[in-house]
PDB file of C-alpha atoms in Angstrom:
ATOM      1  CA  MET J   1       0.334 -10.673  38.106  1.00 50.00           C
ATOM      2  CA  ALA J   2      -0.620  -7.176  37.016  1.00 54.00           C
ATOM      3  CA  SER J   3      -4.280  -6.493  36.468  1.00 54.00           C
ATOM      4  CA  PRO J   4      -5.436  -5.656  32.928  1.00 55.00           C
ATOM      5  CA  ASN J   5      -5.585  -2.023  31.923  1.00 58.00           C
ATOM      6  CA  PRO J   6      -9.259  -1.007  32.315  1.00 54.00           C
ATOM      7  CA  LEU J   7      -8.840   1.535  29.533  1.00 56.00           C
ATOM      8  CA  ARG J   8      -7.845  -1.193  27.068  1.00 52.00           C
ATOM      9  CA  PRO J   9     -10.426  -3.994  26.981  1.00 52.00           C
ATOM     10  CA  GLN J  10      -8.709  -7.366  26.574  1.00 49.00           C
ATOM     11  CA  LYS J  11     -11.069  -8.587  23.840  1.00 53.00           C
ATOM     12  CA  ASN J  12     -10.039  -5.632  21.672  1.00 68.00           C
ATOM     13  CA  ASN J  13      -6.332  -5.716  22.505  1.00 88.00           C
ATOM     14  CA  ASP J  14      -5.234  -6.795  19.010  1.00 93.00           C
ATOM     15  CA  PHE J  15      -7.424  -4.174  17.328  1.00 95.00           C
ATOM     16  CA  TYR J  16      -6.175  -1.550  19.785  1.00 95.00           C
ATOM     17  CA  GLU J  17      -2.603  -2.373  18.752  1.00 96.00           C
ATOM     18  CA  THR J  18      -3.535  -2.297  15.044  1.00 97.00           C
ATOM     19  CA  LEU J  19      -5.128   1.143  15.373  1.00 98.00           C
ATOM     20  CA  LYS J  20      -2.155   2.452  17.325  1.00 98.00           C
ATOM     21  CA  ALA J  21       0.302   0.982  14.796  1.00 98.00           C
ATOM     22  CA  THR J  22      -1.504   2.738  11.928  1.00 98.00           C
ATOM     23  CA  ALA J  23      -1.358   6.049  13.788  1.00 98.00           C
ATOM     24  CA  MET J  24       2.341   5.498  14.494  1.00 98.00           C
ATOM     25  CA  ALA J  25       2.893   4.722  10.796  1.00 97.00           C
ATOM     26  CA  GLN J  26       1.546   8.238  10.125  1.00 96.00           C
ATOM     27  CA  VAL J  27       4.039   9.672  12.628  1.00 97.00           C
ATOM     28  CA  ASN J  28       6.934   7.654  11.191  1.00 97.00           C
ATOM     29  CA  ALA J  29       6.098   8.637   7.604  1.00 96.00           C
ATOM     30  CA  ALA J  30       6.178  12.314   8.569  1.00 95.00           C
ATOM     31  CA  ALA J  31       9.451  12.064  10.509  1.00 96.00           C
ATOM     32  CA  SER J  32      13.097  11.795   9.419  1.00 85.00           C
ATOM     33  CA  PRO J  33      15.171  10.229   7.940  1.00 89.00           C
ATOM     34  CA  ASN J  34      12.780  10.638   4.986  1.00 91.00           C
ATOM     35  CA  PRO J  35      10.437  13.431   6.146  1.00 93.00           C
ATOM     36  CA  TRP J  36       7.037  13.699   4.501  1.00 92.00           C
ATOM     37  CA  ASP J  37       7.507  10.324   2.782  1.00 95.00           C
ATOM     38  CA  HIS J  38       4.816  10.524   0.086  1.00 94.00           C
ATOM     39  CA  ASP J  39       4.567   6.787  -0.587  1.00 95.00           C
ATOM     40  CA  ALA J  40       4.416   5.880   3.102  1.00 96.00           C
ATOM     41  CA  LEU J  41       1.806   8.569   3.830  1.00 95.00           C
ATOM     42  CA  MET J  42      -0.354   7.479   0.899  1.00 94.00           C
ATOM     43  CA  ALA J  43      -0.043   3.761   1.734  1.00 95.00           C
ATOM     44  CA  ILE J  44      -1.941   4.178   5.010  1.00 96.00           C
ATOM     45  CA  ARG J  45      -4.807   6.173   3.513  1.00 94.00           C
ATOM     46  CA  SER J  46      -7.932   4.524   2.154  1.00 92.00           C
ATOM     47  CA  ALA J  47      -8.398   4.985  -1.576  1.00 87.00           C
ATOM     48  CA  GLU J  48     -11.363   2.590  -1.642  1.00 79.00           C
ATOM     49  CA  LEU J  49     -13.379   4.264   1.103  1.00 74.00           C
ATOM     50  CA  GLY J  50     -12.180   7.736   0.259  1.00 76.00           C
ATOM     51  CA  TYR J  51     -10.043   9.893   2.469  1.00 80.00           C
ATOM     52  CA  VAL J  52     -10.860  13.267   3.977  1.00 83.00           C
ATOM     53  CA  GLY J  53      -8.273  15.408   5.732  1.00 82.00           C
ATOM     54  CA  THR J  54      -9.037  18.727   7.383  1.00 84.00           C
ATOM     55  CA  LEU J  55      -6.656  21.296   8.854  1.00 79.00           C
ATOM     56  CA  HIS J  56      -7.719  23.412  11.823  1.00 83.00           C
ATOM     57  CA  PRO J  57      -8.209  26.226  12.624  1.00 80.00           C
ATOM     58  CA  ALA J  58      -9.629  26.625   9.111  1.00 80.00           C
ATOM     59  CA  ASP J  59     -10.210  30.355   9.516  1.00 78.00           C
ATOM     60  CA  ALA J  60      -6.468  30.879  10.054  1.00 78.00           C
ATOM     61  CA  LEU J  61      -5.461  29.101   6.852  1.00 77.00           C
ATOM     62  CA  PRO J  62      -5.280  30.401   3.280  1.00 78.00           C
ATOM     63  CA  PRO J  63      -7.758  29.371   0.569  1.00 77.00           C
ATOM     64  CA  GLY J  64      -7.168  25.802  -0.521  1.00 78.00           C
ATOM     65  CA  LEU J  65      -6.079  24.614   2.902  1.00 77.00           C
ATOM     66  CA  ASP J  66      -9.177  25.950   4.646  1.00 76.00           C
ATOM     67  CA  LYS J  67     -11.353  23.087   3.392  1.00 81.00           C
ATOM     68  CA  SER J  68     -11.356  19.315   3.599  1.00 86.00           C
ATOM     69  CA  LEU J  69      -8.890  17.629   1.270  1.00 86.00           C
ATOM     70  CA  GLY J  70      -9.553  14.407  -0.621  1.00 89.00           C
ATOM     71  CA  LEU J  71      -6.849  11.858  -1.367  1.00 90.00           C
ATOM     72  CA  GLU J  72      -5.647  13.589  -4.547  1.00 91.00           C
ATOM     73  CA  ASP J  73      -5.451  16.991  -2.841  1.00 89.00           C
ATOM     74  CA  PHE J  74      -3.609  15.453   0.117  1.00 89.00           C
ATOM     75  CA  SER J  75      -1.107  13.857  -2.268  1.00 92.00           C
ATOM     76  CA  HIS J  76      -0.509  17.257  -3.895  1.00 89.00           C
ATOM     77  CA  VAL J  77       0.095  18.928  -0.504  1.00 87.00           C
ATOM     78  CA  VAL J  78       2.610  16.242   0.488  1.00 90.00           C
ATOM     79  CA  LYS J  79       4.420  16.619  -2.844  1.00 91.00           C
ATOM     80  CA  SER J  80       4.456  20.418  -2.417  1.00 88.00           C
ATOM     81  CA  PHE J  81       5.718  20.481   1.165  1.00 89.00           C
ATOM     82  CA  GLY J  82       7.867  17.339   1.273  1.00 90.00           C
ATOM     83  CA  PRO J  83      10.871  18.673  -0.667  1.00 91.00           C
ATOM     84  CA  LEU J  84      11.040  21.674   1.669  1.00 93.00           C
ATOM     85  CA  VAL J  85      11.433  19.671   4.874  1.00 94.00           C
ATOM     86  CA  GLU J  86      15.042  18.648   5.314  1.00 95.00           C
ATOM     87  CA  ARG J  87      14.607  17.086   8.752  1.00 96.00           C
ATOM     88  CA  MET J  88      11.662  16.409  11.012  1.00 96.00           C
ATOM     89  CA  ASP J  89      11.848  14.996  14.503  1.00 97.00           C
ATOM     90  CA  ILE J  90       8.613  14.263  16.302  1.00 97.00           C
ATOM     91  CA  GLU J  91       8.098  14.326  20.055  1.00 98.00           C
ATOM     92  CA  ILE J  92       4.915  12.458  20.929  1.00 98.00           C
ATOM     93  CA  LYS J  93       3.112  14.002  23.893  1.00 98.00           C
ATOM     94  CA  SER J  94       0.164  11.601  24.138  1.00 98.00           C
ATOM     95  CA  VAL J  95      -1.680   8.845  22.290  1.00 97.00           C
ATOM     96  CA  VAL J  96      -5.323   7.982  22.956  1.00 97.00           C
ATOM     97  CA  VAL J  97      -6.952   5.011  21.209  1.00 97.00           C
ATOM     98  CA  ASP J  98     -10.728   4.500  21.076  1.00 96.00           C
ATOM     99  CA  VAL J  99     -11.403   1.018  19.722  1.00 95.00           C
ATOM    100  CA  GLN J 100     -15.176   1.453  19.419  1.00 95.00           C
ATOM    101  CA  THR J 101     -14.935   4.492  17.138  1.00 97.00           C
ATOM    102  CA  ARG J 102     -11.673   3.328  15.475  1.00 97.00           C
ATOM    103  CA  THR J 103     -10.166   6.704  16.409  1.00 98.00           C
ATOM    104  CA  VAL J 104      -6.644   7.560  17.532  1.00 98.00           C
ATOM    105  CA  VAL J 105      -5.613  10.994  18.795  1.00 98.00           C
ATOM    106  CA  VAL J 106      -1.912  11.863  18.868  1.00 98.00           C
ATOM    107  CA  THR J 107      -0.602  15.126  20.293  1.00 98.00           C
ATOM    108  CA  LEU J 108       2.925  15.966  19.243  1.00 97.00           C
ATOM    109  CA  THR J 109       5.540  18.580  18.599  1.00 97.00           C
ATOM    110  CA  ALA J 110       7.414  18.545  15.300  1.00 95.00           C
ATOM    111  CA  ILE J 111      10.926  19.998  15.263  1.00 96.00           C
ATOM    112  CA  TYR J 112      12.102  20.517  11.715  1.00 94.00           C
ATOM    113  CA  ASP J 113      14.511  22.170   9.322  1.00 96.00           C
ATOM    114  CA  LEU J 114      13.270  23.874   6.151  1.00 94.00           C
ATOM    115  CA  VAL J 115      15.524  24.216   3.119  1.00 94.00           C
ATOM    116  CA  ALA J 116      16.515  27.553   1.612  1.00 95.00           C
ATOM    117  CA  VAL J 117      14.270  28.558  -1.292  1.00 94.00           C
ATOM    118  CA  GLY J 118      14.666  31.620  -3.494  1.00 92.00           C
ATOM    119  CA  GLU J 119      15.735  34.498  -1.248  1.00 94.00           C
ATOM    120  CA  LEU J 120      14.613  32.697   1.917  1.00 94.00           C
ATOM    121  CA  GLU J 121      17.380  31.239   4.048  1.00 96.00           C
ATOM    122  CA  ALA J 122      17.129  27.790   5.577  1.00 96.00           C
ATOM    123  CA  ILE J 123      15.339  27.540   8.922  1.00 94.00           C
ATOM    124  CA  LYS J 124      16.734  25.217  11.577  1.00 97.00           C
ATOM    125  CA  ASP J 125      14.919  23.744  14.583  1.00 96.00           C
ATOM    126  CA  ASP J 126      11.525  25.292  13.906  1.00 93.00           C
ATOM    127  CA  ARG J 127       8.662  23.883  15.991  1.00 92.00           C
ATOM    128  CA  THR J 128       4.980  23.293  15.398  1.00 92.00           C
ATOM    129  CA  ASP J 129       2.512  21.686  17.801  1.00 93.00           C
ATOM    130  CA  TYR J 130      -0.102  19.331  16.369  1.00 93.00           C
ATOM    131  CA  MET J 131      -3.028  17.199  17.356  1.00 96.00           C
ATOM    132  CA  TRP J 132      -3.820  14.482  14.838  1.00 96.00           C
ATOM    133  CA  LEU J 133      -7.234  12.858  15.148  1.00 96.00           C
ATOM    134  CA  THR J 134      -7.384   9.858  12.820  1.00 96.00           C
ATOM    135  CA  VAL J 135     -10.317   7.574  12.074  1.00 96.00           C
ATOM    136  CA  MET J 136      -9.436   4.190  10.576  1.00 97.00           C
ATOM    137  CA  ASP J 137     -11.336   1.775   8.349  1.00 96.00           C
ATOM    138  CA  GLU J 138     -12.845  -1.441   9.748  1.00 95.00           C
ATOM    139  CA  THR J 139      -9.494  -3.254   9.496  1.00 96.00           C
ATOM    140  CA  GLY J 140      -7.750  -0.488  11.441  1.00 97.00           C
ATOM    141  CA  THR J 141      -4.984  -0.349   8.835  1.00 97.00           C
ATOM    142  CA  LYS J 142      -6.123   2.571   6.653  1.00 97.00           C
ATOM    143  CA  ILE J 143      -6.924   6.153   7.576  1.00 96.00           C
ATOM    144  CA  ILE J 144     -10.293   7.283   6.230  1.00 95.00           C
ATOM    145  CA  LYS J 145     -10.441  10.640   8.003  1.00 94.00           C
ATOM    146  CA  MET J 146      -7.887  12.912   9.605  1.00 94.00           C
ATOM    147  CA  GLU J 147      -8.478  16.119  11.506  1.00 92.00           C
ATOM    148  CA  GLU J 148      -5.193  17.984  11.967  1.00 91.00           C
ATOM    149  CA  PHE J 149      -5.065  20.787  14.521  1.00 92.00           C
ATOM    150  CA  LEU J 150      -1.968  22.984  14.505  1.00 88.00           C
ATOM    151  CA  ASN J 151      -0.712  26.411  15.461  1.00 84.00           C
ATOM    152  CA  ALA J 152      -1.360  27.793  11.981  1.00 79.00           C
ATOM    153  CA  ASP J 153       0.824  30.875  12.419  1.00 80.00           C
ATOM    154  CA  ARG J 154       3.872  28.594  12.242  1.00 77.00           C
ATOM    155  CA  ILE J 155       3.098  27.585   8.664  1.00 76.00           C
ATOM    156  CA  THR J 156       1.411  30.757   7.383  1.00 81.00           C
ATOM    157  CA  ARG J 157       3.966  33.301   8.610  1.00 82.00           C
ATOM    158  CA  LYS J 158       6.325  35.101   6.257  1.00 85.00           C
ATOM    159  CA  GLY J 159       9.069  32.691   5.236  1.00 86.00           C
ATOM    160  CA  GLY J 160       7.090  29.700   6.496  1.00 85.00           C
ATOM    161  CA  ILE J 161       6.387  26.515   4.610  1.00 84.00           C
ATOM    162  CA  LEU J 162       3.432  27.935   2.652  1.00 83.00           C
ATOM    163  CA  GLU J 163       5.498  30.770   1.209  1.00 88.00           C
ATOM    164  CA  ARG J 164       8.372  28.369   0.536  1.00 90.00           C
ATOM    165  CA  SER J 165       6.086  25.923  -1.279  1.00 86.00           C
ATOM    166  CA  ARG J 166       4.807  28.713  -3.548  1.00 86.00           C
ATOM    167  CA  ILE J 167       8.380  29.803  -4.414  1.00 91.00           C
ATOM    168  CA  TRP J 168       9.509  26.184  -4.872  1.00 86.00           C
ATOM    169  CA  ALA J 169       6.575  25.497  -7.227  1.00 85.00           C
ATOM    170  CA  GLU J 170       7.408  28.591  -9.309  1.00 88.00           C
ATOM    171  CA  GLN J 171      11.041  27.462  -9.597  1.00 88.00           C
ATOM    172  CA  ASN J 172      10.219  23.837 -10.418  1.00 85.00           C
ATOM    173  CA  THR J 173       7.387  24.109 -12.942  1.00 74.00           C
TER     174      THR J 173
END
């Protein structure tokens, strides 16, 4: 019989799995076949306890994304970016679960296609590396805090998703 994993205490095994499942729900909601699924992303965030999401490095991001976002702001970002992502595949590099702090860290690479908008042609197979640090509520089923680290130049560059979202908003309002 195999010995228990010392990094996963047996008494917390169910909670460990709950925390991990919530983090994986975040990954699945971001990935294809329905990338940036607004309803799925919102369903795992805590409205009762509040939600705070922060993108890093903040100093590399434009105003509006350089601060913590509440639930309403997060919803707006998902609605702004979601229609621009035609496909998103996610390669998980690592998952670390800390039961005591209710924290899960996922490192990943997203490979995605962005739709053509205005004069900007579609982009195929673009890549962005992320580290998602999520803190869950006491049930382990809702995200109350998310720190998202990414290579910001991939989203802020000319023709990237930020520019596309601005053009898309102008065309659809």
